[in-house]
XYZ file of C-alpha atoms in Angstrom:
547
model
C -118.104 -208.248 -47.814
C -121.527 -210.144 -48.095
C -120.304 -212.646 -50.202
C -116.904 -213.550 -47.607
C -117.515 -216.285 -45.466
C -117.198 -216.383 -41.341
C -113.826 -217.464 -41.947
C -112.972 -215.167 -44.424
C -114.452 -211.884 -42.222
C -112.533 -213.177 -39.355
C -109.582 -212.565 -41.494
C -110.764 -209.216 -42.635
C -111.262 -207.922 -39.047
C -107.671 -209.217 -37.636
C -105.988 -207.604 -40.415
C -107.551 -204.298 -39.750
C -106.866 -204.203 -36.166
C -103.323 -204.003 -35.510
C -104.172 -205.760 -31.485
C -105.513 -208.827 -32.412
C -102.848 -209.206 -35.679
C -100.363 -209.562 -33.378
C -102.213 -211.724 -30.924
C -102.855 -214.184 -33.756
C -99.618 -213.576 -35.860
C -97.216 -213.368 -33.204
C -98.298 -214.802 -30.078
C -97.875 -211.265 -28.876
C -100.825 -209.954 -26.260
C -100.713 -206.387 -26.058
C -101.039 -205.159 -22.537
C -104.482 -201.981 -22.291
C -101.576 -199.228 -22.713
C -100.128 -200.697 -25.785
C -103.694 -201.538 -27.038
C -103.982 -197.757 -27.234
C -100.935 -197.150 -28.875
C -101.456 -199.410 -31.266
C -104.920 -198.476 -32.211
C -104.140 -194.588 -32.345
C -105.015 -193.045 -36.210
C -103.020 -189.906 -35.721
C -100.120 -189.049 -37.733
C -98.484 -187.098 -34.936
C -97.214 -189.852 -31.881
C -95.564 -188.921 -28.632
C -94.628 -191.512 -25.740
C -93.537 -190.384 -22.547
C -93.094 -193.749 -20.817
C -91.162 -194.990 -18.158
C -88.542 -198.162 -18.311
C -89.501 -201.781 -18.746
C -93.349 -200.761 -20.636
C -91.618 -201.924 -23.564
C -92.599 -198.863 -25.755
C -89.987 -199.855 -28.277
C -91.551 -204.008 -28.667
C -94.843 -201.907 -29.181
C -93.874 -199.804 -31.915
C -92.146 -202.701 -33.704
C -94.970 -204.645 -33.549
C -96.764 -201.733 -35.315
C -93.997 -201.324 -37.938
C -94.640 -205.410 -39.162
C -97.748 -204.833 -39.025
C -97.893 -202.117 -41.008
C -94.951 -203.323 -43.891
C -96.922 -207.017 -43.720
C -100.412 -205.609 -44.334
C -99.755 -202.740 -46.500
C -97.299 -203.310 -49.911
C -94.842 -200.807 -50.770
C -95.016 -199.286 -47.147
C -91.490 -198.045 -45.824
C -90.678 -197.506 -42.298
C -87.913 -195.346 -41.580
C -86.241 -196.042 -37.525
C -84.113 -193.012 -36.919
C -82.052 -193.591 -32.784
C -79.650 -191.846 -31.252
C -77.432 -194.692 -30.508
C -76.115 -197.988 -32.623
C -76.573 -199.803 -29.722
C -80.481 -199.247 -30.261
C -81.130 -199.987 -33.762
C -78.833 -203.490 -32.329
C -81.815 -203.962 -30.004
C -84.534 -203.165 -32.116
C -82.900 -206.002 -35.036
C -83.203 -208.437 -31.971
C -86.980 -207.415 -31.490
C -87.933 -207.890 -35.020
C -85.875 -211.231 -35.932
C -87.402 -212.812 -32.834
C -90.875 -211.747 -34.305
C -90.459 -212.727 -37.746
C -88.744 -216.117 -36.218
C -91.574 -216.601 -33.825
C -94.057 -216.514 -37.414
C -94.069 -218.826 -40.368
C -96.160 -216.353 -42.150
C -94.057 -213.327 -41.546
C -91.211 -215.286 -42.232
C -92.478 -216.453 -45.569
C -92.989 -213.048 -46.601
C -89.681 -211.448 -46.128
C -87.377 -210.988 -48.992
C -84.286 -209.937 -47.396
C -82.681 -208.568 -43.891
C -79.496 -207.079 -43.314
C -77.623 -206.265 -40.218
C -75.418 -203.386 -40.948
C -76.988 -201.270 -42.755
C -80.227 -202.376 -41.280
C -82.952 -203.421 -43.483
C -86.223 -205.533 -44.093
C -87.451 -205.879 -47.077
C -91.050 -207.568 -47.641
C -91.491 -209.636 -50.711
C -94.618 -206.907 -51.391
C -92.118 -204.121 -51.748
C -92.607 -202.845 -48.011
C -89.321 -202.126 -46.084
C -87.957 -201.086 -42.634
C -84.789 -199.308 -42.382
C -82.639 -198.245 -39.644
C -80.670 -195.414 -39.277
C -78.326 -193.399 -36.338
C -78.654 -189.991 -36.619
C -74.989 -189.209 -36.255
C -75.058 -188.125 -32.738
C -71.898 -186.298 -32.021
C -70.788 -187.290 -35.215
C -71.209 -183.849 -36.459
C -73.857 -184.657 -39.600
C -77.063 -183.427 -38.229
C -78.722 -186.539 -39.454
C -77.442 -186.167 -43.482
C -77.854 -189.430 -43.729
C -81.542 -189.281 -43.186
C -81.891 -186.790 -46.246
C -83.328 -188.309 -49.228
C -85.091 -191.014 -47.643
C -88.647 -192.050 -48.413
C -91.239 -192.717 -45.926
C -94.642 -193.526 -44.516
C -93.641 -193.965 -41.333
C -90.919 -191.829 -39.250
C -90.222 -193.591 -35.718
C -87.867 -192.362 -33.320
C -86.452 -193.721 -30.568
C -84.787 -191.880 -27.708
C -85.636 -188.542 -29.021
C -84.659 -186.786 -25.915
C -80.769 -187.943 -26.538
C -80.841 -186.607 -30.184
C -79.502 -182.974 -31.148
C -82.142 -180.609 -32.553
C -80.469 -180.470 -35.988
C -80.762 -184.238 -36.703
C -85.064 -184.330 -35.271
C -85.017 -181.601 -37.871
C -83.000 -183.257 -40.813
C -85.596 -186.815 -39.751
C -88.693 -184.894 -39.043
C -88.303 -182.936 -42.827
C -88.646 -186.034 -44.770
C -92.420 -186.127 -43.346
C -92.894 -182.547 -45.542
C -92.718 -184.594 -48.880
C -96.782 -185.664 -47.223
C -97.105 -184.557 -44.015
C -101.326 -185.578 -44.401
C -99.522 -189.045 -45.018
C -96.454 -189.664 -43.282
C -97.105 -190.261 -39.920
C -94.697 -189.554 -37.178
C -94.148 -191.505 -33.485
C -91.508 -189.406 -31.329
C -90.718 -191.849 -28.089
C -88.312 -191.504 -25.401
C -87.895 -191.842 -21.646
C -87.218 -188.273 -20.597
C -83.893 -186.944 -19.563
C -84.540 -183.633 -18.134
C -83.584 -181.637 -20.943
C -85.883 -179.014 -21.869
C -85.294 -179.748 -25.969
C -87.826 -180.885 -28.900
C -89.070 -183.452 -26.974
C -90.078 -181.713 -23.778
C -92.018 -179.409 -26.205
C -93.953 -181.746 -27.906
C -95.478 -183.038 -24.701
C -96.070 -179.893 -22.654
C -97.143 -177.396 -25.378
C -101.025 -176.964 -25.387
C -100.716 -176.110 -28.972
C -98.627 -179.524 -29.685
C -99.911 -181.328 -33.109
C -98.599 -184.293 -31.184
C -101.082 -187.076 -29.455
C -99.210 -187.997 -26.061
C -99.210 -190.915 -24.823
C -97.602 -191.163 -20.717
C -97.283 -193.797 -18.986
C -95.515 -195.076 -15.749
C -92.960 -198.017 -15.039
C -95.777 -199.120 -12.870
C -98.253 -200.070 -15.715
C -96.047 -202.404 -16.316
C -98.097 -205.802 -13.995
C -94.675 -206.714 -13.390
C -92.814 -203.693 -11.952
C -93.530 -204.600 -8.391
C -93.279 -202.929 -5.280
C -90.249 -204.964 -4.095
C -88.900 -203.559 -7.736
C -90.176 -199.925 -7.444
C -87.936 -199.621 -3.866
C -84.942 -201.487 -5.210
C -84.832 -198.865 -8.424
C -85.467 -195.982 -6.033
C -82.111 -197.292 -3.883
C -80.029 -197.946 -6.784
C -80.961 -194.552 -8.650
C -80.894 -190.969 -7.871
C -84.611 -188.859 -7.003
C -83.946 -187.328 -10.544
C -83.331 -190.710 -12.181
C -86.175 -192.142 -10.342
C -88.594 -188.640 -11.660
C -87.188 -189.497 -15.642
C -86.543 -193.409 -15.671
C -89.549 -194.563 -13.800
C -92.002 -191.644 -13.351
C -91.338 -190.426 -16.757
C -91.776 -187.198 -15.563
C -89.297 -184.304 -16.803
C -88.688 -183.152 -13.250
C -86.015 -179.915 -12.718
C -83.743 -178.888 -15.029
C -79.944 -180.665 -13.973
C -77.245 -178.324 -14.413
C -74.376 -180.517 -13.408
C -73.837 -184.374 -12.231
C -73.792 -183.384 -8.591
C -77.096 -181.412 -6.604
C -75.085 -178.207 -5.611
C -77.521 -178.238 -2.296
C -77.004 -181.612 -1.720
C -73.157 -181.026 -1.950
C -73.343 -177.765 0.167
C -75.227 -180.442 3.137
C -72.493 -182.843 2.754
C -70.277 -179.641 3.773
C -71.715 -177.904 6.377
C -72.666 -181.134 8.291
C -69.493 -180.581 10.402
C -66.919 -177.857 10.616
C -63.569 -179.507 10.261
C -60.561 -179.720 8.007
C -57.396 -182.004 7.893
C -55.462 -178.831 6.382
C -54.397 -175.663 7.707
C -56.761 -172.837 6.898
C -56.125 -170.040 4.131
C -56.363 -166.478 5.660
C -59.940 -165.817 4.337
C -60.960 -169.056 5.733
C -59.421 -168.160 9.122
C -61.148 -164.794 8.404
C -64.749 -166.403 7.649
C -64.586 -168.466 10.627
C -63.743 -165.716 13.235
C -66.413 -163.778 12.018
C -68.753 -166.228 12.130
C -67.790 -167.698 15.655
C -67.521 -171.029 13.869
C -65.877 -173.578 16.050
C -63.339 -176.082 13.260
C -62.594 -179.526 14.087
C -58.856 -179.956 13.109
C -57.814 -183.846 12.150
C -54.427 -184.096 12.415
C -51.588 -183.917 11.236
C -51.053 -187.785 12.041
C -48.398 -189.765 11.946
C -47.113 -193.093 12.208
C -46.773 -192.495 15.498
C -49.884 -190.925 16.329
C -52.568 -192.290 14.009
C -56.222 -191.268 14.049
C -58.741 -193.177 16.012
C -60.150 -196.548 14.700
C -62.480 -196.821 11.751
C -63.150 -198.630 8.311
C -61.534 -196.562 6.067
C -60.978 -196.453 1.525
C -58.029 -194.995 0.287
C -58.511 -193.533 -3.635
C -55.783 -192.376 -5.720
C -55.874 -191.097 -9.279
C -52.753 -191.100 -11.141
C -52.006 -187.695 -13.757
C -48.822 -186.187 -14.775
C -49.490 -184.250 -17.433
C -52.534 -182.576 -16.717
C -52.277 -182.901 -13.340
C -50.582 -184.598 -10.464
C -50.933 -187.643 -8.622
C -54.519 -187.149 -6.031
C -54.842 -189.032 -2.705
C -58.120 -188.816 -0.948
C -58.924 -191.141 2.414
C -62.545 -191.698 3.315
C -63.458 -193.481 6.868
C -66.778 -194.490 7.997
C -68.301 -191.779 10.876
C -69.912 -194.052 13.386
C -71.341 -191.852 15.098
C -73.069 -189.509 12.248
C -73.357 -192.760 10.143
C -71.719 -191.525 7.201
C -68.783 -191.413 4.896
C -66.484 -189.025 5.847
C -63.331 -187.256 3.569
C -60.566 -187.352 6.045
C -57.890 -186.460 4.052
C -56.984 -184.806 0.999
C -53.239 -184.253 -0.120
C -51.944 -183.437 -4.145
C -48.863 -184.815 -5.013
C -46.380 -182.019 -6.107
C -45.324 -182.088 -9.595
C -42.150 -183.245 -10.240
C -39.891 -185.750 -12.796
C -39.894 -188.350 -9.870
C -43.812 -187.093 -9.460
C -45.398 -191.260 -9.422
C -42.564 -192.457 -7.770
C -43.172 -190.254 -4.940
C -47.080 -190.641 -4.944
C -46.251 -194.613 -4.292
C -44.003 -193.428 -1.145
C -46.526 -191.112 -0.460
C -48.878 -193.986 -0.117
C -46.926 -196.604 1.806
C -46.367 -193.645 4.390
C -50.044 -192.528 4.887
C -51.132 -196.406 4.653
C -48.799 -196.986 7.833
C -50.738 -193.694 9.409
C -54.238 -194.318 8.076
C -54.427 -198.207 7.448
C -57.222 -198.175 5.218
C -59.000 -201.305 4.444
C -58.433 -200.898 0.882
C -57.050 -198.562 -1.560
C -58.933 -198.083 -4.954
C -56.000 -196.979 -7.612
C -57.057 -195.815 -11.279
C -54.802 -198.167 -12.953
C -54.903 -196.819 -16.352
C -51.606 -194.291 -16.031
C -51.040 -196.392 -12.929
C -50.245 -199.921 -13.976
C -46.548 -200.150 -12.910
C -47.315 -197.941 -9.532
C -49.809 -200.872 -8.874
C -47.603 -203.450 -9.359
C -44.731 -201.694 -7.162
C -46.985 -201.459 -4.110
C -48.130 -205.209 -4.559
C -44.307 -206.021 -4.543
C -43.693 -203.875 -1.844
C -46.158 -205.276 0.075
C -45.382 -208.911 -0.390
C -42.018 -207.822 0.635
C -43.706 -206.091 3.635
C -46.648 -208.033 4.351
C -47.388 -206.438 7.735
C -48.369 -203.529 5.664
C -50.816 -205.466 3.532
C -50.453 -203.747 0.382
C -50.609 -206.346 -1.590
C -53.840 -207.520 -0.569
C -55.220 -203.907 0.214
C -54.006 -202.395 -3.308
C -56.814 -202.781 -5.858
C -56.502 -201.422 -9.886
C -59.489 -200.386 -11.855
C -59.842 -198.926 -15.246
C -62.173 -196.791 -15.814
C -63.357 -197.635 -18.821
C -64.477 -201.103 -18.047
C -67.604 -202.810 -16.844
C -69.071 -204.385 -13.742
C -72.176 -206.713 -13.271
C -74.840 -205.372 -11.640
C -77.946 -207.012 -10.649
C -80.990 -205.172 -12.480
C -83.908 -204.981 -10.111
C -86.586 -206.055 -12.342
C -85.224 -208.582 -14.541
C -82.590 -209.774 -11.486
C -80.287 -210.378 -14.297
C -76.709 -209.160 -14.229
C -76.136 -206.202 -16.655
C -72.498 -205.166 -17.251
C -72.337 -201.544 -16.226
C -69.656 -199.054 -17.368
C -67.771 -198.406 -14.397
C -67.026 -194.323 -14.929
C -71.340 -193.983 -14.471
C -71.566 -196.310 -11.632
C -68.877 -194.743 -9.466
C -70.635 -191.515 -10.747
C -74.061 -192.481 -9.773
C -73.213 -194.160 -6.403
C -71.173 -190.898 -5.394
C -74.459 -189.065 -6.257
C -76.466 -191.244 -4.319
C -74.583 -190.683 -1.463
C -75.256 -186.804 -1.390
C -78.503 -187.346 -2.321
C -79.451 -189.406 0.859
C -76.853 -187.165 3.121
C -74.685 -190.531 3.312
C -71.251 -188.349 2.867
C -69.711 -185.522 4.571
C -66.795 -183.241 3.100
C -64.884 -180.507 4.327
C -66.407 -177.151 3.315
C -62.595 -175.938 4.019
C -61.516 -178.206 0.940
C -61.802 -175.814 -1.742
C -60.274 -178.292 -4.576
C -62.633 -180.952 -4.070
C -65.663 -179.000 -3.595
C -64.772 -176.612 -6.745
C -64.161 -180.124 -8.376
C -67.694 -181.665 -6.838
C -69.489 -178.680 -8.155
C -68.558 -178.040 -11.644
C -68.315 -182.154 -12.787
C -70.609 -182.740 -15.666
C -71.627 -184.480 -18.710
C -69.757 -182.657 -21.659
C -71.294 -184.840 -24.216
C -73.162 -188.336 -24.972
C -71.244 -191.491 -27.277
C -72.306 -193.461 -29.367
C -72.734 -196.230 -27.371
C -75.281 -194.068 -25.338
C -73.169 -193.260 -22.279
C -72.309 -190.054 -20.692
C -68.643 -188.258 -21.004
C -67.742 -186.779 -17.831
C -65.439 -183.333 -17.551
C -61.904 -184.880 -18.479
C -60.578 -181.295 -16.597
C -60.035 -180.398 -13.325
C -61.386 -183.130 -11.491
C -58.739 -185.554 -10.301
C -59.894 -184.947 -6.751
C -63.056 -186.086 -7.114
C -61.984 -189.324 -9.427
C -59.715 -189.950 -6.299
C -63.063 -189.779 -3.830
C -65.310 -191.629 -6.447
C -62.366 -194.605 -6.004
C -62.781 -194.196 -2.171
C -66.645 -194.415 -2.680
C -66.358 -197.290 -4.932
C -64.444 -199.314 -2.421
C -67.123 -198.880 0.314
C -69.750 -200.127 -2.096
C -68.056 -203.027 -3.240
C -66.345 -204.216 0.310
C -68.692 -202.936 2.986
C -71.978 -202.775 0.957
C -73.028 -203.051 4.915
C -72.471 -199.577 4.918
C -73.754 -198.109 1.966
C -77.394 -196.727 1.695
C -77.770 -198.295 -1.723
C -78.097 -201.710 -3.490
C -75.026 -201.859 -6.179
C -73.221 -205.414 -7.010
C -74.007 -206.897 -3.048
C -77.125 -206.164 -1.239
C -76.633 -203.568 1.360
C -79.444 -201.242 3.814
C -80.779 -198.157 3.890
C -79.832 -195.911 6.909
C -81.857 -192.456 7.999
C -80.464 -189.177 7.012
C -79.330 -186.026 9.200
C -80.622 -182.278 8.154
C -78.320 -179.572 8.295
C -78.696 -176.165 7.128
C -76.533 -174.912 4.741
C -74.095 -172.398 4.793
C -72.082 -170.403 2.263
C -68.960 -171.199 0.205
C -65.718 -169.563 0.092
C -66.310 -168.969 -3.468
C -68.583 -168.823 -7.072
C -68.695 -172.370 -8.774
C -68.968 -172.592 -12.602
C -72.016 -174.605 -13.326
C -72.290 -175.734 -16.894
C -75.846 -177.065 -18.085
C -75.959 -180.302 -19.094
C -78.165 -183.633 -18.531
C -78.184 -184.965 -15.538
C -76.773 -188.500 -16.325
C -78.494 -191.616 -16.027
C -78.484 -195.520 -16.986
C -78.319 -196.488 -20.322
C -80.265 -199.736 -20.922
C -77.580 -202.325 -22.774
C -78.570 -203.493 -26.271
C -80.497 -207.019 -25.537
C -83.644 -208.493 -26.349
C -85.308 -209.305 -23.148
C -88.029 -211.352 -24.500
C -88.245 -213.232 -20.934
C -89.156 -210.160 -19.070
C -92.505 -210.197 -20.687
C -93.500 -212.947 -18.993
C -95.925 -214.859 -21.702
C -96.264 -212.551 -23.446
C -92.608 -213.060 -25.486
C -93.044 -214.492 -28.981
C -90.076 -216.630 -27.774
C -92.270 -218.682 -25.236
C -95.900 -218.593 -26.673
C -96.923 -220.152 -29.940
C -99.384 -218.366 -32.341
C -102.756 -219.454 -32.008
C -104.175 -221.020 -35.087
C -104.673 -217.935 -37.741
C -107.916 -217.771 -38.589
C -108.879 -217.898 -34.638
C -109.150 -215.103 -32.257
């Protein structure tokens, strides 16, 4: 070392210190939280952090470093999702595109599989560890490494963090480890890891706000477009309570002792239940055409199923006075071989009684019913059904405007009806009838039954037409009268105050299943902007042998 010269010890002293590498390198300034990550000497690595700290940029930024200053070093990526080892090929290209030297030294890259391979024998390799897929992370066996890093731990299976983590006993006083993930809820491998005292695991948690750029203004829009619980994993990165279904069960049992009333005739124990409890019932209805309910915006929803279920028809209508969403009517269409055909009558008729604003149809077993009511309405245009009627699959995608990045992300649209239904217990924006057994058995027992690939949730495909019916009516509010909603979804909207009720018992024992409660999923992008100047895409390197 005595004999290098200043220029030469400059050298030396960047390419020990992983920080000021990629400061000179890449054009890259790590923020004081990544600083630490980077710097950390432990084998065992645990980040708890919160949306938009860019954990995942940090941790590739380690992995170049590492392959670029070290030969014959192999990094093995291990995610839950496809989708993420997409993103994380975006992160590195743009690095290795944003350096000459870096560039000069790679030998090869390859999308699918995914691979980097340095010209000094180091590699990076990307793997999924079969989620749902049913291999436990096989895949994974047999690889070599000096580096494990996963991503998302909290959304893999314990069998495949087993099948990853066992490649580290080949060395486990070399191969180092770095477990990341923003938590779910689930109390699995990676809630132990960070909460167990005896943990070989260094933590590292951290906030969205560490972040300079997660403002205020963006803190309150993420808290209206997300659920408390979303808000506790996603931002906080706190584990928070234990979900056992999609829905709060006493959030739910608010929306349905708010006010006594059904639009049905009561069963005998409900008659029974009520007498004994002096409870006085609002009764709505029966209308008809010629005596229709009182004035009010109102969403008609209607899920189409004949063969594991019939035709659902659910009317929502905004309560003025409470402020609030309000079920109004429920009816199932009887099964039947003229079953849809009937459902569309069955919708002209109560669209004549109810005259709803608009009606939000699943049009994926509904396609020609759709079409009918647009022709009867053009045929009828006093009725307005072919204006009113709108078809949505669910299984597509709607733009939403992210609150940080004010981009547009395409959303599925399953989760977003899912997660603006939520929202609206959460804040006490809907009321249902506690009377309405069906929906609230429905309501209650919805959950996630598994994850895909593509890192969404799979919602209970059973017993639950009811609800997909009121999700529809739900959706329609948000996207025609975002005035009324107490959330921002694809058009701004406000945030009303909430009533407190106490709540009352059911007329009968829900199933809950434990599962996640569901949440985003970020898309696979590389959002080099959102760091400000910090992206490799907008700042040049500084000269290298210059700190």
């Amino acid at each position: 070392m005595a004999n290098l010269t200043s220029e030469e010890l400059q050298q030396v002293e960047i390419l020990s210190d992983p920080v000021k590498w990629a400061y000179v390198y890449l054009g890259w300034e790590a923020r004081w939280y990544q600083e630490e990550i980077l710097r950390e000497q432990s084998l065992r690595i645990v980040l708890r952090m919160g949306r938009r700290t860019g954990k995942t940029t940090t941790v590739m930024v380690l992995a170049l470093y590492k392959c670029f200053t070290n030969s014959s070093f192999e990094v093995l990526i291990v995610t839950p999702y496809e989708s993420q080892i997409r993103e994380i090929d975006s992160i590195i290209t743009r690095f290795i595109n944003s350096c000459p030297e870096l560039e000069a030294s790679i030998k090869s890259k390859t999308k699918n599989p995914f691979r980097v391979e340095f010209k000094n024998g180091s590699v990076i390799k990307g793997f999924t560890a079969g989620t749902k897929a049913g291999n436990q992370g096989a895949s994974i066996r047999g690889q070599r490494a000096d580096l494990i890093i996963l991503d998302e731990i909290d959304y893999m299976d314990e069998g495949e963090i087993v099948a990853v983590t066992s490649v580290a006993l080949e060395a486990p006083n070399r191969i180092g480890i770095i477990a990341m993930s923003t938590p779910s809820g689930r109390r699995a491998f990676f809630y132990k890891i960070c909460t167990d005292p005896k943990s070989p695991y260094k933590q590292f948690h951290y906030p969205s706000s560490v972040n300079p750029e997660w403002t205020p203004e963006a803190d309150a829009e993420f808290r209206l477009l997300h659920s408390e619980i979303d808000y506790q994993h996603e931002v906080l990165a706190e584990f928070g309570e234990e979900a056992s279904g999609v829905f709060n069960k006493e959030d739910v049992d608010i929306a349905a002792n708010t006010v006594y009333y059904a639009y049905a005739p009561l069963t005998p124990s409900q008659e029974k239940w009520v007498k004994e409890n002096n409870i006085e019932v609002v009764r709505l209805g029966p209308y008809t055409a010629n005596y229709k309910p009182p004035k009010a915006i109102r969403t008609m929803g209607v899920d189409w199923d004949k063969v594991q279920a019939t035709p659902q028809i659910v009317i929502v209508e905004h309560n003025q006075q409470l402020d609030k969403l309000q079920v109004v009517y429920h009816e199932d269409i009887p099964k039947s071989d003229l079953t849809l055909d009937y459902a569309v009558q069955r919708i002209i008729a109560l669209n004549a009684v109810y005259d709803p604003s608009y009606i939000y149809v699943d049009r994926g077993f509904g396609e020609y019913q759709v079409e009918t009511l647009h022709a009867y309405g053009l045929k009828h245009p006093e009725t307005g059904l072919h204006t009113k009627v709108k078809g949505w699959y669910f299984g597509q995608h709607i733009d939403v405007m992210d609150p940080v990045t004010k981009r547009l992300e395409s959303k599925p649209l399953k989760h977003f009806m899912v997660n603006q239904t939520a929202l609206y217990f959460e804040r006490q924006k809907l009321i249902i009838s506690l009377f309405d057994e069906v929906l609230y058995r429905q309501i209650i027992n919805y959950s996630v039954v598994r994850v895909s690939q593509s890192g969404q949730p799979i919602y209970t495909s059973k017993d639950e037409h009811a609800l997909d019916a009121l999700m529809l009516c739900i959706l329609g509010f948000v996207m025609e009268f975002p005035e009324l909603s107490p959330l921002y979804s694809v058009s701004p909207a406000r945030n009303f105050s909430v009533i407190s009720v106490k709540s009352h018992p059911t007329f009968h024992n829900p199933v809950e299943v434990e599962v996640d409660r569901p949440r985003w999923q970020r898309r696979s992008s590389m959002r080099a902007t959102s760091w400000g100047h910090r992206s490799p895409a907008r700042r040049r390197p500084l000269r290298r042998t210059l700190i």
